[in-house]
Tab-separated table of C-alpha atoms in Angstrom:
chain	number	residue	atom	x	y	z
A	1	UNK	CA	92.640	80.037	126.602
A	2	UNK	CA	89.592	81.115	128.630
A	3	UNK	CA	88.981	84.676	129.775
A	4	UNK	CA	88.762	83.437	133.353
A	5	UNK	CA	92.291	82.038	133.109
A	6	UNK	CA	93.958	85.280	132.042
A	7	UNK	CA	96.534	86.867	134.316
A	8	UNK	CA	95.780	90.382	135.609
A	9	UNK	CA	98.059	91.914	132.940
A	10	UNK	CA	96.462	89.820	130.198
A	11	UNK	CA	92.944	90.670	131.374
A	12	UNK	CA	93.778	94.385	131.375
A	13	UNK	CA	95.129	94.165	127.828
A	14	UNK	CA	92.124	92.162	126.607
A	15	UNK	CA	89.641	94.546	128.215
A	16	UNK	CA	91.493	97.571	126.885
A	17	UNK	CA	91.292	96.242	123.332
A	18	UNK	CA	87.490	96.233	123.598
A	19	UNK	CA	87.460	99.990	124.165
A	20	UNK	CA	87.785	102.919	121.800
A	21	UNK	CA	85.608	101.507	119.040
A	22	UNK	CA	81.945	101.031	118.270
A	23	UNK	CA	79.585	98.351	119.541
A	24	UNK	CA	81.090	95.690	117.276
A	25	UNK	CA	84.045	95.114	119.616
A	26	UNK	CA	82.116	94.930	122.873
A	27	UNK	CA	82.265	91.493	124.509
A	28	UNK	CA	79.189	89.760	125.846
A	29	UNK	CA	79.504	89.113	129.605
A	30	UNK	CA	78.432	85.479	129.281
A	31	UNK	CA	80.718	84.481	126.378
A	32	UNK	CA	83.494	87.103	126.564
A	33	UNK	CA	83.277	87.302	122.771
A	34	UNK	CA	82.123	90.016	120.413
A	35	UNK	CA	79.241	89.693	117.966
A	36	UNK	CA	81.548	87.883	115.533
A	37	UNK	CA	82.439	85.289	118.217
A	38	UNK	CA	86.061	86.493	118.208
A	39	UNK	CA	87.982	87.915	121.154
A	40	UNK	CA	91.045	90.037	121.966
A	41	UNK	CA	92.692	87.045	123.652
A	42	UNK	CA	93.648	83.633	122.202
A	43	UNK	CA	90.793	81.120	122.080
A	44	UNK	CA	90.977	77.359	121.710
A	45	UNK	CA	88.975	77.199	118.486
A	46	UNK	CA	89.559	76.068	114.920
A	47	UNK	CA	89.388	79.351	113.051
A	48	UNK	CA	89.646	80.153	109.360
A	49	UNK	CA	87.732	83.391	109.768
A	50	UNK	CA	90.121	86.153	108.700
A	51	UNK	CA	87.575	87.450	106.181
A	52	UNK	CA	85.389	88.498	109.134
A	53	UNK	CA	87.371	88.780	112.373
A	54	UNK	CA	90.255	87.107	114.182
A	55	UNK	CA	91.202	86.152	117.686
A	56	UNK	CA	94.542	87.678	118.565
A	57	UNK	CA	97.422	85.204	118.225
A	58	UNK	CA	99.265	83.968	121.308
A	59	UNK	CA	102.474	85.696	120.199
A	60	UNK	CA	100.800	89.034	119.574
A	61	UNK	CA	98.872	88.758	122.838
A	62	UNK	CA	102.090	88.165	124.751
A	63	UNK	CA	103.564	91.251	123.121
A	64	UNK	CA	100.715	93.665	123.831
A	65	UNK	CA	100.144	92.274	127.339
A	66	UNK	CA	103.715	93.224	128.168
A	67	UNK	CA	103.417	96.796	126.980
A	68	UNK	CA	103.081	99.471	129.601
A	69	UNK	CA	101.298	102.795	129.298
A	70	UNK	CA	102.198	104.563	126.067
A	71	UNK	CA	101.939	108.138	124.849
A	72	UNK	CA	99.237	107.994	122.183
A	73	UNK	CA	100.746	110.424	119.685
A	74	UNK	CA	104.235	108.952	120.034
A	75	UNK	CA	102.894	105.420	119.749
A	76	UNK	CA	101.003	106.177	116.546
A	77	UNK	CA	103.969	107.978	115.045
A	78	UNK	CA	106.158	104.958	115.732
A	79	UNK	CA	103.565	102.756	114.019
A	80	UNK	CA	103.639	105.038	110.980
A	81	UNK	CA	107.344	104.358	110.651
A	82	UNK	CA	106.880	100.608	111.051
A	83	UNK	CA	104.077	100.489	108.460
A	84	UNK	CA	106.191	102.467	105.979
A	85	UNK	CA	109.091	100.073	106.534
A	86	UNK	CA	106.914	96.945	106.247
A	87	UNK	CA	105.307	98.047	102.989
A	88	UNK	CA	108.238	100.111	101.627
A	89	UNK	CA	106.010	103.178	101.557
A	90	UNK	CA	107.723	106.539	100.823
A	91	UNK	CA	108.138	108.963	103.725
A	92	UNK	CA	105.958	111.585	102.030
A	93	UNK	CA	102.906	109.302	102.123
A	94	UNK	CA	100.675	110.408	104.997
A	95	UNK	CA	99.149	107.763	107.262
A	96	UNK	CA	95.823	108.397	108.983
A	97	UNK	CA	94.568	105.933	111.594
A	98	UNK	CA	90.941	105.067	112.244
A	99	UNK	CA	89.004	102.870	114.693
A	100	UNK	CA	87.771	100.654	111.829
A	101	UNK	CA	87.832	100.221	108.092
A	102	UNK	CA	84.351	101.706	107.927
A	103	UNK	CA	85.629	104.960	109.475
A	104	UNK	CA	88.311	105.213	106.789
A	105	UNK	CA	85.699	106.355	104.275
A	106	UNK	CA	85.574	109.666	106.135
A	107	UNK	CA	89.298	110.133	105.494
A	108	UNK	CA	88.821	110.065	101.724
A	109	UNK	CA	85.917	112.493	101.891
A	110	UNK	CA	87.903	114.841	104.125
A	111	UNK	CA	90.873	114.818	101.734
A	112	UNK	CA	88.802	116.153	98.796
A	113	UNK	CA	86.108	118.125	100.604
A	114	UNK	CA	87.097	121.368	98.865
A	115	UNK	CA	87.324	120.022	95.319
A	116	UNK	CA	83.703	120.844	94.542
A	117	UNK	CA	80.474	121.918	96.160
A	118	UNK	CA	79.251	118.380	95.639
A	119	UNK	CA	81.070	115.093	96.101
A	120	UNK	CA	79.988	111.901	94.381
A	121	UNK	CA	81.214	108.564	95.731
A	122	UNK	CA	81.202	105.508	93.490
A	123	UNK	CA	81.281	102.439	95.733
A	124	UNK	CA	81.856	98.961	94.342
A	125	UNK	CA	79.872	96.028	95.698
A	126	UNK	CA	78.716	97.378	99.052
A	127	UNK	CA	77.683	93.852	100.074
A	128	UNK	CA	81.275	92.743	99.440
A	129	UNK	CA	83.151	95.466	101.322
A	130	UNK	CA	81.239	95.978	104.559
A	131	UNK	CA	77.667	96.903	105.409
A	132	UNK	CA	78.517	100.132	107.227
A	133	UNK	CA	80.477	101.551	104.295
A	134	UNK	CA	77.283	102.425	102.439
A	135	UNK	CA	76.718	105.009	105.207
A	136	UNK	CA	80.255	106.250	105.863
A	137	UNK	CA	81.041	106.606	102.137
A	138	UNK	CA	77.902	108.750	102.015
A	139	UNK	CA	79.313	110.997	104.731
A	140	UNK	CA	76.831	109.618	107.258
A	141	UNK	CA	77.105	107.958	110.648
A	142	UNK	CA	76.973	104.164	110.504
A	143	UNK	CA	76.564	103.208	114.178
A	144	UNK	CA	74.791	104.324	117.325
A	145	UNK	CA	77.988	105.816	118.686
A	146	UNK	CA	81.485	106.660	117.520
A	147	UNK	CA	84.830	105.564	118.968
A	148	UNK	CA	84.806	108.722	121.082
A	149	UNK	CA	81.547	107.677	122.702
A	150	UNK	CA	79.508	110.313	120.851
A	151	UNK	CA	75.923	109.143	120.407
A	152	UNK	CA	74.853	109.196	116.760
A	153	UNK	CA	72.022	108.010	114.553
A	154	UNK	CA	72.938	105.642	111.708
A	155	UNK	CA	72.172	107.276	108.378
A	156	UNK	CA	72.312	110.838	109.692
A	157	UNK	CA	74.810	113.049	107.785
A	158	UNK	CA	77.945	114.424	109.406
A	159	UNK	CA	77.203	118.181	109.552
A	160	UNK	CA	79.040	120.153	106.902
A	161	UNK	CA	80.040	117.040	105.007
A	162	UNK	CA	77.335	114.423	104.534
A	163	UNK	CA	74.785	116.823	103.054
A	164	UNK	CA	77.103	117.370	100.076
A	165	UNK	CA	77.732	113.717	99.212
A	166	UNK	CA	75.856	111.526	96.763
A	167	UNK	CA	76.622	107.850	96.342
A	168	UNK	CA	76.249	105.105	93.785
A	169	UNK	CA	76.728	101.429	94.581
A	170	UNK	CA	77.968	99.469	91.578
A	171	UNK	CA	77.419	95.684	91.827
A	172	UNK	CA	80.462	93.512	91.150
A	173	UNK	CA	78.682	90.184	90.511
A	174	UNK	CA	75.608	89.203	88.523
A	175	UNK	CA	72.617	87.282	89.885
A	176	UNK	CA	74.379	83.953	89.338
A	177	UNK	CA	77.350	85.103	91.358
A	178	UNK	CA	79.652	85.587	88.369
A	179	UNK	CA	82.028	88.524	88.659
A	180	UNK	CA	81.662	91.299	86.106
A	181	UNK	CA	84.666	91.989	83.919
A	182	UNK	CA	86.969	94.862	84.694
A	183	UNK	CA	85.925	96.564	81.449
A	184	UNK	CA	82.250	96.313	82.453
A	185	UNK	CA	82.986	97.888	85.823
A	186	UNK	CA	85.081	100.596	84.154
A	187	UNK	CA	82.247	101.472	81.769
A	188	UNK	CA	79.742	101.645	84.619
A	189	UNK	CA	82.073	103.923	86.594
A	190	UNK	CA	82.463	106.040	83.452
A	191	UNK	CA	78.702	106.526	83.296
A	192	UNK	CA	78.571	107.557	86.948
A	193	UNK	CA	81.344	110.110	86.488
A	194	UNK	CA	79.532	111.644	83.525
A	195	UNK	CA	76.196	111.719	85.367
A	196	UNK	CA	77.825	113.417	88.358
A	197	UNK	CA	78.127	116.598	86.274
A	198	UNK	CA	80.172	119.166	88.217
A	199	UNK	CA	80.674	117.002	91.321
A	200	UNK	CA	84.120	115.723	92.237
A	201	UNK	CA	83.958	111.927	92.048
A	202	UNK	CA	85.684	109.467	94.336
A	203	UNK	CA	86.137	106.238	92.401
A	204	UNK	CA	86.501	103.154	94.551
A	205	UNK	CA	88.737	100.296	93.518
A	206	UNK	CA	88.137	97.050	95.385
A	207	UNK	CA	91.344	95.123	96.011
A	208	UNK	CA	90.256	91.996	97.799
A	209	UNK	CA	86.511	92.050	98.356
A	210	UNK	CA	84.761	89.667	100.752
A	211	UNK	CA	84.998	87.076	97.977
A	212	UNK	CA	88.474	87.960	96.727
A	213	UNK	CA	87.759	90.230	93.753
A	214	UNK	CA	90.079	92.907	92.359
A	215	UNK	CA	88.146	95.437	90.260
A	216	UNK	CA	88.802	97.370	88.112
A	217	UNK	CA	92.275	96.350	86.953
A	218	UNK	CA	95.155	98.762	86.485
A	219	UNK	CA	94.733	99.186	82.720
A	220	UNK	CA	91.127	100.232	83.172
A	221	UNK	CA	92.053	102.463	86.100
A	222	UNK	CA	94.600	104.184	83.871
A	223	UNK	CA	91.941	104.631	81.214
A	224	UNK	CA	89.655	106.383	83.714
A	225	UNK	CA	92.511	108.624	84.869
A	226	UNK	CA	93.393	109.543	81.283
A	227	UNK	CA	89.787	110.450	80.541
A	228	UNK	CA	88.906	112.357	83.693
A	229	UNK	CA	92.101	113.459	85.440
A	230	UNK	CA	91.418	116.042	88.144
A	231	UNK	CA	87.682	115.289	88.168
A	232	UNK	CA	88.272	112.052	90.059
A	233	UNK	CA	90.137	110.761	93.104
A	234	UNK	CA	90.913	107.060	93.420
A	235	UNK	CA	90.151	105.237	96.658
A	236	UNK	CA	91.432	101.663	96.995
A	237	UNK	CA	89.513	99.462	99.413
A	238	UNK	CA	92.177	96.958	100.452
A	239	UNK	CA	90.617	96.566	103.888
A	240	UNK	CA	90.981	92.791	103.734
A	241	UNK	CA	94.765	93.514	103.697
A	242	UNK	CA	95.261	90.839	101.019
A	243	UNK	CA	97.592	93.153	99.160
A	244	UNK	CA	101.289	93.077	98.312
A	245	UNK	CA	103.929	95.771	98.603
A	246	UNK	CA	104.162	96.126	94.786
A	247	UNK	CA	100.390	96.501	94.512
A	248	UNK	CA	100.382	99.276	97.108
A	249	UNK	CA	103.170	101.009	95.190
A	250	UNK	CA	101.173	100.750	91.944
A	251	UNK	CA	98.183	102.454	93.517
A	252	UNK	CA	100.186	105.176	95.262
A	253	UNK	CA	101.897	106.013	91.948
A	254	UNK	CA	98.418	106.756	90.634
A	255	UNK	CA	97.734	109.075	93.610
A	256	UNK	CA	95.176	106.696	95.069
A	257	UNK	CA	94.230	106.716	98.749
A	258	UNK	CA	94.660	103.145	100.023
A	259	UNK	CA	92.600	101.724	102.904
A	260	UNK	CA	94.010	98.826	104.936
A	261	UNK	CA	92.783	97.246	108.165
A	262	UNK	CA	94.661	95.206	110.716
A	263	UNK	CA	91.805	92.905	111.619
A	264	UNK	CA	91.328	90.731	108.517
A	265	UNK	CA	94.206	88.971	106.700
A	266	UNK	CA	96.713	90.867	108.841
A	267	UNK	CA	95.413	88.854	111.784
A	268	UNK	CA	95.004	91.487	114.469
A	269	UNK	CA	91.963	91.727	116.760
A	270	UNK	CA	88.914	93.740	115.644
A	271	UNK	CA	88.953	96.688	114.807
A	272	UNK	CA	91.661	99.003	113.431
A	273	UNK	CA	92.543	100.673	110.169
A	274	UNK	CA	94.791	103.119	108.406
A	275	UNK	CA	94.712	105.098	105.184
A	276	UNK	CA	97.791	105.655	103.047
A	277	UNK	CA	97.388	109.126	101.543
A	278	UNK	CA	99.779	110.006	98.692
A	279	UNK	CA	101.675	113.276	98.891
A	280	UNK	CA	99.768	114.777	95.954
A	281	UNK	CA	96.524	114.404	97.936
A	282	UNK	CA	97.836	115.196	101.422
A	283	UNK	CA	99.679	118.351	100.320
A	284	UNK	CA	96.494	120.027	99.089
A	285	UNK	CA	94.065	118.682	101.685
A	286	UNK	CA	91.587	121.232	103.080
A	287	UNK	CA	90.909	121.873	106.749
A	288	UNK	CA	89.023	119.133	108.546
A	289	UNK	CA	85.364	119.847	109.206
A	290	UNK	CA	84.343	120.176	112.852
A	291	UNK	CA	81.968	117.228	112.580
A	292	UNK	CA	84.969	114.886	112.266
A	293	UNK	CA	85.740	115.676	115.919
A	294	UNK	CA	83.041	113.130	116.759
A	295	UNK	CA	84.984	110.416	114.924
A	296	UNK	CA	88.744	111.058	115.177
A	297	UNK	CA	91.344	112.093	117.724
A	298	UNK	CA	94.073	114.567	116.818
A	299	UNK	CA	97.029	112.172	116.875
A	300	UNK	CA	95.318	109.863	114.380
A	301	UNK	CA	96.047	112.470	111.701
A	302	UNK	CA	99.653	113.406	110.849
A	303	UNK	CA	101.131	116.358	112.723
A	304	UNK	CA	100.309	119.642	111.050
A	305	UNK	CA	97.282	118.355	109.119
A	306	UNK	CA	95.059	121.368	108.305
A	307	UNK	CA	92.264	121.802	110.817
A	308	UNK	CA	93.390	118.974	113.101
A	309	UNK	CA	93.158	121.372	116.038
A	310	UNK	CA	89.366	120.881	116.014
A	311	UNK	CA	89.918	117.245	117.038
A	312	UNK	CA	90.096	116.147	120.642
A	313	UNK	CA	93.683	115.882	121.876
A	314	UNK	CA	93.175	112.655	123.785
A	315	UNK	CA	94.282	109.047	123.509
A	316	UNK	CA	92.643	105.792	122.495
A	317	UNK	CA	94.793	103.149	124.195
A	318	UNK	CA	92.527	100.332	122.993
A	319	UNK	CA	93.048	101.255	119.346
A	320	UNK	CA	96.784	101.666	119.943
A	321	UNK	CA	97.035	98.116	121.331
A	322	UNK	CA	94.991	96.672	118.476
A	323	UNK	CA	97.249	98.403	115.974
A	324	UNK	CA	100.356	97.206	117.828
A	325	UNK	CA	99.130	93.618	117.517
A	326	UNK	CA	98.302	94.006	113.828
A	327	UNK	CA	101.577	95.638	112.818
A	328	UNK	CA	103.458	92.981	114.806
A	329	UNK	CA	101.780	90.344	112.617
A	330	UNK	CA	102.471	92.333	109.451
A	331	UNK	CA	106.179	92.584	110.251
A	332	UNK	CA	106.478	88.846	110.913
A	333	UNK	CA	104.668	87.971	107.705
A	334	UNK	CA	106.708	90.369	105.575
A	335	UNK	CA	109.887	88.604	106.682
A	336	UNK	CA	108.807	85.429	104.850
A	337	UNK	CA	109.950	84.921	101.277
A	338	UNK	CA	107.384	84.753	98.492
A	339	UNK	CA	108.342	81.125	97.925
A	340	UNK	CA	107.590	80.174	101.534
A	341	UNK	CA	104.311	82.057	101.575
A	342	UNK	CA	103.289	80.449	98.285
A	343	UNK	CA	103.973	76.958	99.646
A	344	UNK	CA	101.562	77.467	102.535
A	345	UNK	CA	98.861	79.168	100.506
A	346	UNK	CA	98.798	76.556	97.750
A	347	UNK	CA	98.566	73.778	100.354
A	348	UNK	CA	95.614	75.591	101.941
A	349	UNK	CA	93.991	76.065	98.547
A	350	UNK	CA	94.285	72.356	97.752
A	351	UNK	CA	92.906	71.295	101.135
A	352	UNK	CA	89.881	73.584	100.793
A	353	UNK	CA	89.155	72.261	97.325
A	354	UNK	CA	89.354	68.624	98.444
A	355	UNK	CA	86.995	69.123	101.384
A	356	UNK	CA	84.584	71.824	100.250
A	357	UNK	CA	84.326	71.164	96.514
A	358	UNK	CA	85.175	67.517	95.901
A	359	UNK	CA	83.689	66.159	99.138
A	360	UNK	CA	80.769	68.495	99.878
A	361	UNK	CA	79.897	69.431	96.306
A	362	UNK	CA	80.290	73.123	96.959
A	363	UNK	CA	81.259	75.606	94.263
A	364	UNK	CA	84.205	77.891	94.810
A	365	UNK	CA	83.124	81.404	93.873
A	366	UNK	CA	85.687	82.443	91.301
A	367	UNK	CA	87.489	85.712	92.107
A	368	UNK	CA	87.475	86.546	88.396
A	369	UNK	CA	84.871	86.729	85.605
A	370	UNK	CA	83.870	83.611	83.614
A	371	UNK	CA	86.503	82.834	80.984
A	372	UNK	CA	89.093	85.059	82.666
A	373	UNK	CA	91.006	82.495	84.688
A	374	UNK	CA	94.342	83.898	83.504
A	375	UNK	CA	93.321	87.166	85.128
A	376	UNK	CA	92.730	85.400	88.427
A	377	UNK	CA	96.026	83.521	88.128
A	378	UNK	CA	97.766	86.885	87.759
A	379	UNK	CA	96.380	88.147	91.055
A	380	UNK	CA	98.863	88.372	93.942
A	381	UNK	CA	99.241	85.065	95.777
A	382	UNK	CA	97.648	86.565	98.907
A	383	UNK	CA	94.303	86.568	97.089
A	384	UNK	CA	94.301	82.768	97.332
A	385	UNK	CA	94.188	82.984	101.107
A	386	UNK	CA	90.403	83.320	100.863
A	387	UNK	CA	87.877	80.884	99.410
A	388	UNK	CA	84.153	81.606	99.236
A	389	UNK	CA	82.196	78.379	98.916
A	390	UNK	CA	78.690	78.343	97.432
A	391	UNK	CA	76.763	75.513	99.103
A	392	UNK	CA	73.404	76.305	97.499
A	393	UNK	CA	73.707	73.420	95.032
A	394	UNK	CA	73.666	70.874	97.824
A	395	UNK	CA	70.460	68.909	98.508
A	396	UNK	CA	67.600	71.209	99.442
A	397	UNK	CA	69.311	74.237	97.892
A	398	UNK	CA	70.196	75.882	101.218
A	399	UNK	CA	69.897	79.656	101.329
A	400	UNK	CA	71.672	82.474	103.126
A	401	UNK	CA	69.634	82.004	106.305
A	402	UNK	CA	70.569	78.317	106.382
A	403	UNK	CA	74.248	79.237	105.955
A	404	UNK	CA	73.930	81.677	108.843
A	405	UNK	CA	72.450	78.909	111.003
A	406	UNK	CA	75.251	76.517	110.100
A	407	UNK	CA	77.871	79.194	110.692
A	408	UNK	CA	76.556	79.839	114.190
A	409	UNK	CA	76.174	76.135	114.960
A	410	UNK	CA	79.781	75.522	113.920
A	411	UNK	CA	80.863	78.157	116.442
A	412	UNK	CA	79.191	76.097	119.159
A	413	UNK	CA	81.417	73.208	118.030
A	414	UNK	CA	84.562	75.280	118.310
A	415	UNK	CA	84.808	76.049	114.572
A	416	UNK	CA	84.753	79.599	113.276
A	417	UNK	CA	84.630	80.471	109.569
A	418	UNK	CA	84.055	83.729	107.734
A	419	UNK	CA	80.477	84.939	107.802
A	420	UNK	CA	78.169	84.056	104.896
A	421	UNK	CA	78.069	86.734	102.214
A	422	UNK	CA	75.282	87.551	99.758
A	423	UNK	CA	76.833	86.942	96.355
A	424	UNK	CA	74.706	84.328	94.554
A	425	UNK	CA	70.941	84.071	94.104
A	426	UNK	CA	68.674	81.055	93.879
A	427	UNK	CA	66.031	80.717	91.163
A	428	UNK	CA	63.315	81.900	93.561
A	429	UNK	CA	65.210	85.109	94.328
A	430	UNK	CA	66.594	84.116	97.722
A	431	UNK	CA	70.284	84.567	98.443
A	432	UNK	CA	72.161	81.278	98.301
A	433	UNK	CA	74.182	79.691	101.096
A	434	UNK	CA	77.871	80.584	101.269
A	435	UNK	CA	80.652	80.104	103.784
A	436	UNK	CA	84.157	81.569	103.641
A	437	UNK	CA	87.458	80.033	104.668
A	438	UNK	CA	90.434	82.322	104.988
A	439	UNK	CA	94.003	82.243	106.218
A	440	UNK	CA	95.551	85.040	108.254
A	441	UNK	CA	99.126	86.278	108.399
A	442	UNK	CA	99.799	84.622	111.791
A	443	UNK	CA	98.456	81.326	110.440
A	444	UNK	CA	100.788	81.530	107.442
A	445	UNK	CA	103.700	82.243	109.798
A	446	UNK	CA	102.766	79.262	111.994
A	447	UNK	CA	102.211	76.891	109.064
A	448	UNK	CA	105.528	77.945	107.542
A	449	UNK	CA	107.274	76.150	110.405
A	450	UNK	CA	105.798	72.788	109.332
A	451	UNK	CA	107.323	70.346	106.875
A	452	UNK	CA	105.437	69.638	103.654
A	453	UNK	CA	103.983	66.409	105.044
A	454	UNK	CA	103.035	67.958	108.387
A	455	UNK	CA	101.432	70.942	106.659
A	456	UNK	CA	99.355	68.716	104.399
A	457	UNK	CA	98.263	66.561	107.337
A	458	UNK	CA	97.347	69.566	109.488
A	459	UNK	CA	95.253	71.220	106.787
A	460	UNK	CA	93.573	67.915	105.848
A	461	UNK	CA	92.590	67.294	109.484
A	462	UNK	CA	91.249	70.839	109.870
A	463	UNK	CA	89.208	70.659	106.679
A	464	UNK	CA	87.882	67.218	107.574
A	465	UNK	CA	86.609	68.569	110.878
A	466	UNK	CA	84.947	71.518	109.134
A	467	UNK	CA	83.386	69.388	106.385
A	468	UNK	CA	82.128	66.829	108.920
A	469	UNK	CA	80.504	69.608	110.909
A	470	UNK	CA	78.731	70.969	107.834
A	471	UNK	CA	77.533	67.478	106.871
A	472	UNK	CA	76.173	66.785	110.355
A	473	UNK	CA	74.423	70.156	110.543
A	474	UNK	CA	72.803	69.956	107.099
A	475	UNK	CA	69.023	69.378	107.227
């Protein structure tokens, strides 16, 4: 589908979904795509790019294009109910919406702002969770303007909040690209908590990084809770949305704030997000600082949230439509049985291996530490919807810049993969070439309709086209 071919109602919906966010969702006038080459309308491309950004599916686009004007607060409240139902989340869990996963970091800071004069945020693998998070987790602006159109300076602190926050970024892989063990990450977090002295520490858990890692594991999380109790608050970065209902329940039982976005595995258009805030955190939350009025609207926080009156009582219809599309995809996906989902994902996994590893000689970046395959096998099946392929062992030892060139050149051929990610280094210190292939919820739903033979043939043809493109573009 081309932008020029959209009906008036479709064009209005597509244009609306590019509003109410930061510059990342703005479409270029010549391509009608954002900086990630995705769009809020269906495109005729071969896309396995859910780790970065999706085009909206045809079904979701038909749904949101048919929606009329909605009351913002009522629309968000209805979405809260649908998200709770989809994930079997208890009614006492608060849901806060945000224009992007990066903005969700402010939610966690706001929830514990009164716990201590100083807040210390332990972030895991900033390169693997989103470049802007290193700023927002620090209580600082990450873009030139917010979703409310307020002009800001990246790196400047949010008044009354950012000046009190310190941050530590803990790497999750070594220089060879091998994941650290959960125990290693736990011990490093332990050191940071101790060094924070009297600060209240937010401990990030990464559940589905850009390369599919889950760190630290529940046993090590429980160990940290037992040791430090009220000194820490857990924050789960599940922004890739490659997380199961049981996993969400496990985290909420531990009073962790869980971040999810609708624009990665969930399959919605960029950008949208929500935080699941357990009752134990929400019930003692302090008043929101006035500086958050530059970031959030009142209805995005649950009714009666302390200090929400400082937020602008206006609507963000673009965010509401993006969330509608994402939750629509979530509901469809959640209707599939685990057996049916597993069938599709394992077929995808096999097709990626045949094309990217056996044919191209790439190395699949393991989403678990060396020697811990059983740990990876125990991960929820959704984690296998993403494969990060290290191509740096191919002739010429291509680096990150070469992967970026290939990624962009593939787009020109109608192929869109996940952006390269810096997770393995070459002997000379350069970052090695990687590309990521990921399924989305709407793709799983569509592939579920195919027979075993048709599914295998479809995935083989797709991977052949991708591998051929990489071979032709290699120097």
